[in-house]
Amino acid sequence: MAGFNKVVITYSQALEGLEDGMTVLAGGFGLCGIPENLIKEIQKKGTKGLTLVSNNCGVDDFGLGLLLAKRQIKKIIASYVGENAEFERQMMSGELDVELTPQGTLAEKMRAGGAGIPAFFTATGYGTQVAQGKEERNFNGKTYILEESIKGDFAIVKAWKADTYGNLVYRKTARNFNPLVATAGTVTVVEVEEIVEAGQLDPDEIHTPGIYVDRVIKGSFEKRIEQRTTRAKQVQGV
């Protein structure tokens, strides 16, 4: 993209330049705040051999699970398997290279990558398999391990609202990993529910400045619920 206006019209434009073997960072937590249409476009393009960085991998038939089903993902860096049975099956069978990372460490890896910090020390994981092969150092009597930051060729993000300059506002828990992902992509693509003209967002309510964003597209969303829980109404006297 050139200039200040980051808006694109089609999803093929939004993901122009995505190629086999690239590293893709994806926002969301479970099915909350996921860039569901950008994921579908990657599936449609058939891009394969991807290294995927995300908190988890959706469910079998929605979200990032669609890419797993088509064998488009070569490696996943995530914090847990989640509700995706195919993710578990591919991991246990050795078909998929999986790097499980503590959730807070994963978040900091992307935040650090976006901030230009190549690595950092954390106590999380010390004394476990997470620490194997990593540098250890003692600070003030406590041992920490060195974790390298993460950057991606593409970052795909879901936000609630954007202006034409790419400034973003997230909605409640759908914010989750999205702001971290948005900063750590060489190309950051965002799908939103509403686009307004530049200057219509209050600067104090902007979560991600447009300087991090390359492309914005307006989409419509299914917003599927991963686990629907209902509670029976209590009968008086029971």
PDB file of C-alpha atoms in Angstrom:
ATOM      1  CA  MET A   1       0.000   0.000   0.000  1.00  0.00           C
ATOM      2  CA  ALA A   2       1.118   3.541  -0.717  1.00  0.00           C
ATOM      3  CA  GLY A   3      -0.164   6.680   0.964  1.00  0.00           C
ATOM      4  CA  PHE A   4      -2.379   7.096   3.995  1.00  0.00           C
ATOM      5  CA  ASN A   5      -5.515   5.308   2.809  1.00  0.00           C
ATOM      6  CA  LYS A   6      -5.195   1.638   3.848  1.00  0.00           C
ATOM      7  CA  VAL A   7      -8.616   0.429   2.656  1.00  0.00           C
ATOM      8  CA  VAL A   8      -8.840  -2.431   0.133  1.00  0.00           C
ATOM      9  CA  ILE A   9     -12.010  -3.791  -1.426  1.00  0.00           C
ATOM     10  CA  THR A  10     -11.406  -7.510  -1.954  1.00  0.00           C
ATOM     11  CA  TYR A  11      -9.883 -10.237   0.181  1.00  0.00           C
ATOM     12  CA  SER A  12      -7.557 -11.198  -2.653  1.00  0.00           C
ATOM     13  CA  GLN A  13      -6.151  -7.653  -2.509  1.00  0.00           C
ATOM     14  CA  ALA A  14      -5.900  -7.889   1.257  1.00  0.00           C
ATOM     15  CA  LEU A  15      -3.649 -10.970   1.070  1.00  0.00           C
ATOM     16  CA  GLU A  16      -1.693 -10.050  -2.036  1.00  0.00           C
ATOM     17  CA  GLY A  17       1.909 -11.196  -1.634  1.00  0.00           C
ATOM     18  CA  LEU A  18       1.180 -14.120   0.694  1.00  0.00           C
ATOM     19  CA  GLU A  19       3.254 -17.052  -0.543  1.00  0.00           C
ATOM     20  CA  ASP A  20       3.991 -20.669   0.342  1.00  0.00           C
ATOM     21  CA  GLY A  21       6.349 -21.163   3.270  1.00  0.00           C
ATOM     22  CA  MET A  22       5.686 -17.813   4.944  1.00  0.00           C
ATOM     23  CA  THR A  23       5.115 -17.181   8.649  1.00  0.00           C
ATOM     24  CA  VAL A  24       1.618 -15.931   9.477  1.00  0.00           C
ATOM     25  CA  LEU A  25       0.605 -14.467  12.847  1.00  0.00           C
ATOM     26  CA  ALA A  26      -3.123 -14.681  13.618  1.00  0.00           C
ATOM     27  CA  GLY A  27      -5.076 -12.796  16.269  1.00  0.00           C
ATOM     28  CA  GLY A  28      -7.891 -14.238  18.336  1.00  0.00           C
ATOM     29  CA  PHE A  29      -8.481 -16.471  21.324  1.00  0.00           C
ATOM     30  CA  GLY A  30     -10.399 -19.640  20.572  1.00  0.00           C
ATOM     31  CA  LEU A  31     -13.042 -18.301  18.182  1.00  0.00           C
ATOM     32  CA  CYS A  32     -13.235 -14.865  19.826  1.00  0.00           C
ATOM     33  CA  GLY A  33     -11.820 -12.056  17.727  1.00  0.00           C
ATOM     34  CA  ILE A  34     -10.470 -14.244  14.935  1.00  0.00           C
ATOM     35  CA  PRO A  35      -9.960 -12.873  11.389  1.00  0.00           C
ATOM     36  CA  GLU A  36     -12.329 -15.501  10.052  1.00  0.00           C
ATOM     37  CA  ASN A  37     -12.661 -14.196   6.489  1.00  0.00           C
ATOM     38  CA  LEU A  38      -8.926 -13.707   6.021  1.00  0.00           C
ATOM     39  CA  ILE A  39      -8.461 -17.314   7.132  1.00  0.00           C
ATOM     40  CA  LYS A  40     -11.042 -18.445   4.575  1.00  0.00           C
ATOM     41  CA  GLU A  41      -9.193 -16.496   1.889  1.00  0.00           C
ATOM     42  CA  ILE A  42      -5.918 -18.249   2.773  1.00  0.00           C
ATOM     43  CA  GLN A  43      -7.771 -21.562   2.467  1.00  0.00           C
ATOM     44  CA  LYS A  44      -9.173 -20.461  -0.903  1.00  0.00           C
ATOM     45  CA  LYS A  45      -5.740 -19.388  -2.164  1.00  0.00           C
ATOM     46  CA  GLY A  46      -4.322 -22.785  -1.213  1.00  0.00           C
ATOM     47  CA  THR A  47      -1.191 -21.251   0.294  1.00  0.00           C
ATOM     48  CA  LYS A  48       0.740 -24.068   1.948  1.00  0.00           C
ATOM     49  CA  GLY A  49       3.822 -24.856   4.012  1.00  0.00           C
ATOM     50  CA  LEU A  50       2.878 -22.082   6.429  1.00  0.00           C
ATOM     51  CA  THR A  51       4.294 -21.515   9.881  1.00  0.00           C
ATOM     52  CA  LEU A  52       1.296 -20.348  11.906  1.00  0.00           C
ATOM     53  CA  VAL A  53       1.613 -18.403  15.163  1.00  0.00           C
ATOM     54  CA  SER A  54      -1.579 -18.126  17.200  1.00  0.00           C
ATOM     55  CA  ASN A  55      -2.781 -18.730  20.731  1.00  0.00           C
ATOM     56  CA  ASN A  56      -4.547 -21.882  19.497  1.00  0.00           C
ATOM     57  CA  CYS A  57      -6.003 -23.226  16.251  1.00  0.00           C
ATOM     58  CA  GLY A  58      -9.763 -22.749  16.391  1.00  0.00           C
ATOM     59  CA  VAL A  59     -12.024 -25.769  15.948  1.00  0.00           C
ATOM     60  CA  ASP A  60     -12.119 -28.523  13.334  1.00  0.00           C
ATOM     61  CA  ASP A  61     -14.459 -26.838  10.855  1.00  0.00           C
ATOM     62  CA  PHE A  62     -13.971 -23.120  11.529  1.00  0.00           C
ATOM     63  CA  GLY A  63     -11.202 -20.588  11.913  1.00  0.00           C
ATOM     64  CA  LEU A  64      -7.631 -21.844  11.614  1.00  0.00           C
ATOM     65  CA  GLY A  65      -8.942 -25.397  11.724  1.00  0.00           C
ATOM     66  CA  LEU A  66      -9.863 -24.933   8.058  1.00  0.00           C
ATOM     67  CA  LEU A  67      -6.169 -24.595   7.181  1.00  0.00           C
ATOM     68  CA  LEU A  68      -5.290 -27.667   9.224  1.00  0.00           C
ATOM     69  CA  ALA A  69      -7.916 -29.696   7.392  1.00  0.00           C
ATOM     70  CA  LYS A  70      -6.377 -28.751   4.039  1.00  0.00           C
ATOM     71  CA  ARG A  71      -2.818 -29.498   5.276  1.00  0.00           C
ATOM     72  CA  GLN A  72      -1.759 -25.911   4.602  1.00  0.00           C
ATOM     73  CA  ILE A  73       0.092 -25.532   7.908  1.00  0.00           C
ATOM     74  CA  LYS A  74       3.564 -27.006   8.312  1.00  0.00           C
ATOM     75  CA  LYS A  75       4.301 -25.735  11.826  1.00  0.00           C
ATOM     76  CA  ILE A  76       2.244 -24.186  14.622  1.00  0.00           C
ATOM     77  CA  ILE A  77       3.538 -22.066  17.490  1.00  0.00           C
ATOM     78  CA  ALA A  78       0.701 -21.925  20.025  1.00  0.00           C
ATOM     79  CA  SER A  79      -0.006 -22.052  23.736  1.00  0.00           C
ATOM     80  CA  TYR A  80      -2.468 -24.969  23.715  1.00  0.00           C
ATOM     81  CA  VAL A  81      -4.331 -27.404  21.482  1.00  0.00           C
ATOM     82  CA  GLY A  82      -7.785 -26.164  22.480  1.00  0.00           C
ATOM     83  CA  GLU A  83     -10.976 -27.714  21.105  1.00  0.00           C
ATOM     84  CA  ASN A  84      -9.436 -28.844  17.823  1.00  0.00           C
ATOM     85  CA  ALA A  85      -9.366 -32.636  17.528  1.00  0.00           C
ATOM     86  CA  GLU A  86      -7.588 -32.498  14.164  1.00  0.00           C
ATOM     87  CA  PHE A  87      -4.845 -30.340  15.691  1.00  0.00           C
ATOM     88  CA  GLU A  88      -4.359 -32.981  18.378  1.00  0.00           C
ATOM     89  CA  ARG A  89      -4.396 -35.817  15.848  1.00  0.00           C
ATOM     90  CA  GLN A  90      -1.828 -34.214  13.542  1.00  0.00           C
ATOM     91  CA  MET A  91       0.410 -33.333  16.475  1.00  0.00           C
ATOM     92  CA  MET A  92       0.302 -36.823  18.008  1.00  0.00           C
ATOM     93  CA  SER A  93       0.889 -38.512  14.633  1.00  0.00           C
ATOM     94  CA  GLY A  94       3.892 -36.326  13.845  1.00  0.00           C
ATOM     95  CA  GLU A  95       2.277 -34.822  10.747  1.00  0.00           C
ATOM     96  CA  LEU A  96       2.484 -31.332  12.225  1.00  0.00           C
ATOM     97  CA  ASP A  97       5.462 -29.577  13.810  1.00  0.00           C
ATOM     98  CA  VAL A  98       4.126 -28.054  17.044  1.00  0.00           C
ATOM     99  CA  GLU A  99       5.937 -25.688  19.389  1.00  0.00           C
ATOM    100  CA  LEU A 100       3.820 -25.265  22.515  1.00  0.00           C
ATOM    101  CA  THR A 101       4.698 -22.036  24.325  1.00  0.00           C
ATOM    102  CA  PRO A 102       3.405 -20.661  27.641  1.00  0.00           C
ATOM    103  CA  GLN A 103       0.617 -18.215  26.889  1.00  0.00           C
ATOM    104  CA  GLY A 104       2.200 -15.160  28.506  1.00  0.00           C
ATOM    105  CA  THR A 105       5.529 -15.931  26.868  1.00  0.00           C
ATOM    106  CA  LEU A 106       3.842 -16.231  23.477  1.00  0.00           C
ATOM    107  CA  ALA A 107       2.183 -12.853  23.959  1.00  0.00           C
ATOM    108  CA  GLU A 108       5.483 -11.247  24.972  1.00  0.00           C
ATOM    109  CA  LYS A 109       7.324 -12.862  22.038  1.00  0.00           C
ATOM    110  CA  MET A 110       5.013 -11.046  19.619  1.00  0.00           C
ATOM    111  CA  ARG A 111       4.973  -7.803  21.614  1.00  0.00           C
ATOM    112  CA  ALA A 112       8.772  -7.818  21.693  1.00  0.00           C
ATOM    113  CA  GLY A 113       8.936  -8.603  17.989  1.00  0.00           C
ATOM    114  CA  GLY A 114       6.725  -5.636  17.238  1.00  0.00           C
ATOM    115  CA  ALA A 115       8.842  -3.398  19.473  1.00  0.00           C
ATOM    116  CA  GLY A 116      12.108  -4.396  17.806  1.00  0.00           C
ATOM    117  CA  ILE A 117      13.365  -6.352  20.824  1.00  0.00           C
ATOM    118  CA  PRO A 118      15.128  -9.522  19.593  1.00  0.00           C
ATOM    119  CA  ALA A 119      14.925 -11.509  22.848  1.00  0.00           C
ATOM    120  CA  PHE A 120      14.098 -11.258  26.553  1.00  0.00           C
ATOM    121  CA  PHE A 121      14.559 -13.182  29.798  1.00  0.00           C
ATOM    122  CA  THR A 122      11.591 -14.695  31.646  1.00  0.00           C
ATOM    123  CA  ALA A 123      11.237 -17.024  34.624  1.00  0.00           C
ATOM    124  CA  THR A 124       8.291 -18.793  32.979  1.00  0.00           C
ATOM    125  CA  GLY A 125       9.226 -22.315  31.960  1.00  0.00           C
ATOM    126  CA  TYR A 126      12.455 -22.554  33.922  1.00  0.00           C
ATOM    127  CA  GLY A 127      13.004 -26.094  35.165  1.00  0.00           C
ATOM    128  CA  THR A 128      10.612 -27.583  32.590  1.00  0.00           C
ATOM    129  CA  GLN A 129      10.890 -28.895  29.024  1.00  0.00           C
ATOM    130  CA  VAL A 130      10.230 -25.349  27.841  1.00  0.00           C
ATOM    131  CA  ALA A 131      13.730 -24.381  29.003  1.00  0.00           C
ATOM    132  CA  GLN A 132      15.600 -27.159  27.208  1.00  0.00           C
ATOM    133  CA  GLY A 133      18.401 -25.812  25.046  1.00  0.00           C
ATOM    134  CA  LYS A 134      17.805 -22.188  26.083  1.00  0.00           C
ATOM    135  CA  GLU A 135      20.257 -19.847  27.746  1.00  0.00           C
ATOM    136  CA  GLU A 136      19.763 -19.408  31.492  1.00  0.00           C
ATOM    137  CA  ARG A 137      20.832 -16.437  33.573  1.00  0.00           C
ATOM    138  CA  ASN A 138      20.479 -15.455  37.214  1.00  0.00           C
ATOM    139  CA  PHE A 139      19.097 -12.067  38.184  1.00  0.00           C
ATOM    140  CA  ASN A 140      18.798 -11.124  41.868  1.00  0.00           C
ATOM    141  CA  GLY A 141      18.949 -14.743  42.939  1.00  0.00           C
ATOM    142  CA  LYS A 142      16.306 -15.996  40.476  1.00  0.00           C
ATOM    143  CA  THR A 143      16.933 -17.983  37.286  1.00  0.00           C
ATOM    144  CA  TYR A 144      15.480 -16.874  33.971  1.00  0.00           C
ATOM    145  CA  ILE A 145      15.544 -18.327  30.463  1.00  0.00           C
ATOM    146  CA  LEU A 146      16.145 -16.475  27.211  1.00  0.00           C
ATOM    147  CA  GLU A 147      13.230 -16.394  24.770  1.00  0.00           C
ATOM    148  CA  GLU A 148      13.541 -15.041  21.237  1.00  0.00           C
ATOM    149  CA  SER A 149      10.884 -12.707  19.908  1.00  0.00           C
ATOM    150  CA  ILE A 150       8.582 -13.523  16.983  1.00  0.00           C
ATOM    151  CA  LYS A 151       7.858 -11.590  13.812  1.00  0.00           C
ATOM    152  CA  GLY A 152       5.792 -12.715  10.843  1.00  0.00           C
ATOM    153  CA  ASP A 153       5.723 -12.161   7.110  1.00  0.00           C
ATOM    154  CA  PHE A 154       1.987 -11.524   7.430  1.00  0.00           C
ATOM    155  CA  ALA A 155      -0.159 -10.647  10.438  1.00  0.00           C
ATOM    156  CA  ILE A 156      -3.922 -11.180  10.129  1.00  0.00           C
ATOM    157  CA  VAL A 157      -6.048  -9.288  12.633  1.00  0.00           C
ATOM    158  CA  LYS A 158      -9.708  -8.766  13.550  1.00  0.00           C
ATOM    159  CA  ALA A 159     -10.749  -5.364  14.922  1.00  0.00           C
ATOM    160  CA  TRP A 160     -14.110  -3.785  15.585  1.00  0.00           C
ATOM    161  CA  LYS A 161     -13.621  -0.423  13.913  1.00  0.00           C
ATOM    162  CA  ALA A 162     -10.975   1.303  11.817  1.00  0.00           C
ATOM    163  CA  ASP A 163     -10.530   4.601  10.079  1.00  0.00           C
ATOM    164  CA  THR A 164      -9.160   4.886   6.557  1.00  0.00           C
ATOM    165  CA  TYR A 165      -5.655   5.512   7.951  1.00  0.00           C
ATOM    166  CA  GLY A 166      -5.683   2.102   9.666  1.00  0.00           C
ATOM    167  CA  ASN A 167      -6.134   3.244  13.264  1.00  0.00           C
ATOM    168  CA  LEU A 168      -7.911   0.432  15.104  1.00  0.00           C
ATOM    169  CA  VAL A 169     -10.394  -0.025  17.936  1.00  0.00           C
ATOM    170  CA  TYR A 170     -11.109  -3.495  19.373  1.00  0.00           C
ATOM    171  CA  ARG A 171     -14.243  -4.499  21.236  1.00  0.00           C
ATOM    172  CA  LYS A 172     -13.960  -5.930  24.741  1.00  0.00           C
ATOM    173  CA  THR A 173     -12.544  -9.483  24.969  1.00  0.00           C
ATOM    174  CA  ALA A 174     -12.187  -9.673  21.175  1.00  0.00           C
ATOM    175  CA  ARG A 175      -9.098  -7.522  21.678  1.00  0.00           C
ATOM    176  CA  ASN A 176      -7.099 -10.445  23.174  1.00  0.00           C
ATOM    177  CA  PHE A 177      -3.977 -11.203  21.059  1.00  0.00           C
ATOM    178  CA  ASN A 178      -4.915  -8.897  18.182  1.00  0.00           C
ATOM    179  CA  PRO A 179      -2.970  -5.752  19.232  1.00  0.00           C
ATOM    180  CA  LEU A 180       0.189  -7.820  19.754  1.00  0.00           C
ATOM    181  CA  VAL A 181      -0.180  -9.576  16.410  1.00  0.00           C
ATOM    182  CA  ALA A 182      -0.847  -6.278  14.632  1.00  0.00           C
ATOM    183  CA  THR A 183       2.558  -4.862  15.575  1.00  0.00           C
ATOM    184  CA  ALA A 184       4.619  -7.924  14.645  1.00  0.00           C
ATOM    185  CA  GLY A 185       3.829  -8.457  10.969  1.00  0.00           C
ATOM    186  CA  THR A 186       5.917  -7.247   8.051  1.00  0.00           C
ATOM    187  CA  VAL A 187       2.537  -6.876   6.338  1.00  0.00           C
ATOM    188  CA  THR A 188      -0.413  -6.406   8.695  1.00  0.00           C
ATOM    189  CA  VAL A 189      -3.898  -6.973   7.290  1.00  0.00           C
ATOM    190  CA  VAL A 190      -6.982  -6.155   9.352  1.00  0.00           C
ATOM    191  CA  GLU A 191     -10.636  -6.982   8.798  1.00  0.00           C
ATOM    192  CA  VAL A 192     -13.187  -4.867  10.626  1.00  0.00           C
ATOM    193  CA  GLU A 193     -16.906  -4.425  11.097  1.00  0.00           C
ATOM    194  CA  GLU A 194     -16.924  -0.703  10.387  1.00  0.00           C
ATOM    195  CA  ILE A 195     -14.662   1.773   8.584  1.00  0.00           C
ATOM    196  CA  VAL A 196     -14.957   5.502   9.267  1.00  0.00           C
ATOM    197  CA  GLU A 197     -13.214   8.494   7.771  1.00  0.00           C
ATOM    198  CA  ALA A 198      -9.916   9.657   9.207  1.00  0.00           C
ATOM    199  CA  GLY A 199     -10.442  11.971  12.159  1.00  0.00           C
ATOM    200  CA  GLN A 200     -13.705  10.367  13.280  1.00  0.00           C
ATOM    201  CA  LEU A 201     -12.070   8.195  15.948  1.00  0.00           C
ATOM    202  CA  ASP A 202     -11.238   9.782  19.274  1.00  0.00           C
ATOM    203  CA  PRO A 203      -7.425   9.528  19.566  1.00  0.00           C
ATOM    204  CA  ASP A 204      -7.838   8.399  23.182  1.00  0.00           C
ATOM    205  CA  GLU A 205      -9.868   5.334  22.162  1.00  0.00           C
ATOM    206  CA  ILE A 206      -7.457   4.036  19.502  1.00  0.00           C
ATOM    207  CA  HIS A 207      -5.837   0.751  20.551  1.00  0.00           C
ATOM    208  CA  THR A 208      -3.516   0.166  17.577  1.00  0.00           C
ATOM    209  CA  PRO A 209      -2.099   3.169  15.676  1.00  0.00           C
ATOM    210  CA  GLY A 210      -2.353   3.012  11.905  1.00  0.00           C
ATOM    211  CA  ILE A 211       1.446   3.106  11.524  1.00  0.00           C
ATOM    212  CA  TYR A 212       1.412  -0.668  12.189  1.00  0.00           C
ATOM    213  CA  VAL A 213      -1.339  -1.416   9.653  1.00  0.00           C
ATOM    214  CA  ASP A 214      -0.883  -1.932   5.905  1.00  0.00           C
ATOM    215  CA  ARG A 215      -4.349  -2.968   4.715  1.00  0.00           C
ATOM    216  CA  VAL A 216      -7.894  -2.712   6.064  1.00  0.00           C
ATOM    217  CA  ILE A 217     -10.990  -4.423   4.700  1.00  0.00           C
ATOM    218  CA  LYS A 218     -14.603  -4.361   5.850  1.00  0.00           C
ATOM    219  CA  GLY A 219     -16.195  -7.778   6.273  1.00  0.00           C
ATOM    220  CA  SER A 220     -19.247  -9.542   7.645  1.00  0.00           C
ATOM    221  CA  PHE A 221     -18.745 -12.103  10.383  1.00  0.00           C
ATOM    222  CA  GLU A 222     -20.354 -15.277  11.624  1.00  0.00           C
ATOM    223  CA  LYS A 223     -18.815 -14.929  15.106  1.00  0.00           C
ATOM    224  CA  ARG A 224     -19.380 -18.571  15.936  1.00  0.00           C
ATOM    225  CA  ILE A 225     -19.481 -19.500  19.648  1.00  0.00           C
ATOM    226  CA  GLU A 226     -16.968 -22.191  20.577  1.00  0.00           C
ATOM    227  CA  GLN A 227     -18.868 -23.545  23.578  1.00  0.00           C
ATOM    228  CA  ARG A 228     -22.414 -22.461  24.284  1.00  0.00           C
ATOM    229  CA  THR A 229     -23.348 -22.872  27.941  1.00  0.00           C
ATOM    230  CA  THR A 230     -26.907 -22.541  29.180  1.00  0.00           C
ATOM    231  CA  ARG A 231     -28.196 -22.497  32.728  1.00  0.00           C
ATOM    232  CA  ALA A 232     -31.602 -23.939  33.639  1.00  0.00           C
ATOM    233  CA  LYS A 233     -33.938 -21.557  35.430  1.00  0.00           C
ATOM    234  CA  GLN A 234     -34.211 -22.446  39.090  1.00  0.00           C
ATOM    235  CA  VAL A 235     -37.696 -23.489  40.172  1.00  0.00           C
ATOM    236  CA  GLN A 236     -38.846 -21.818  43.383  1.00  0.00           C
ATOM    237  CA  GLY A 237     -38.770 -24.193  46.335  1.00  0.00           C
ATOM    238  CA  VAL A 238     -36.447 -26.718  44.659  1.00  0.00           C
TER     239      VAL A 238
END
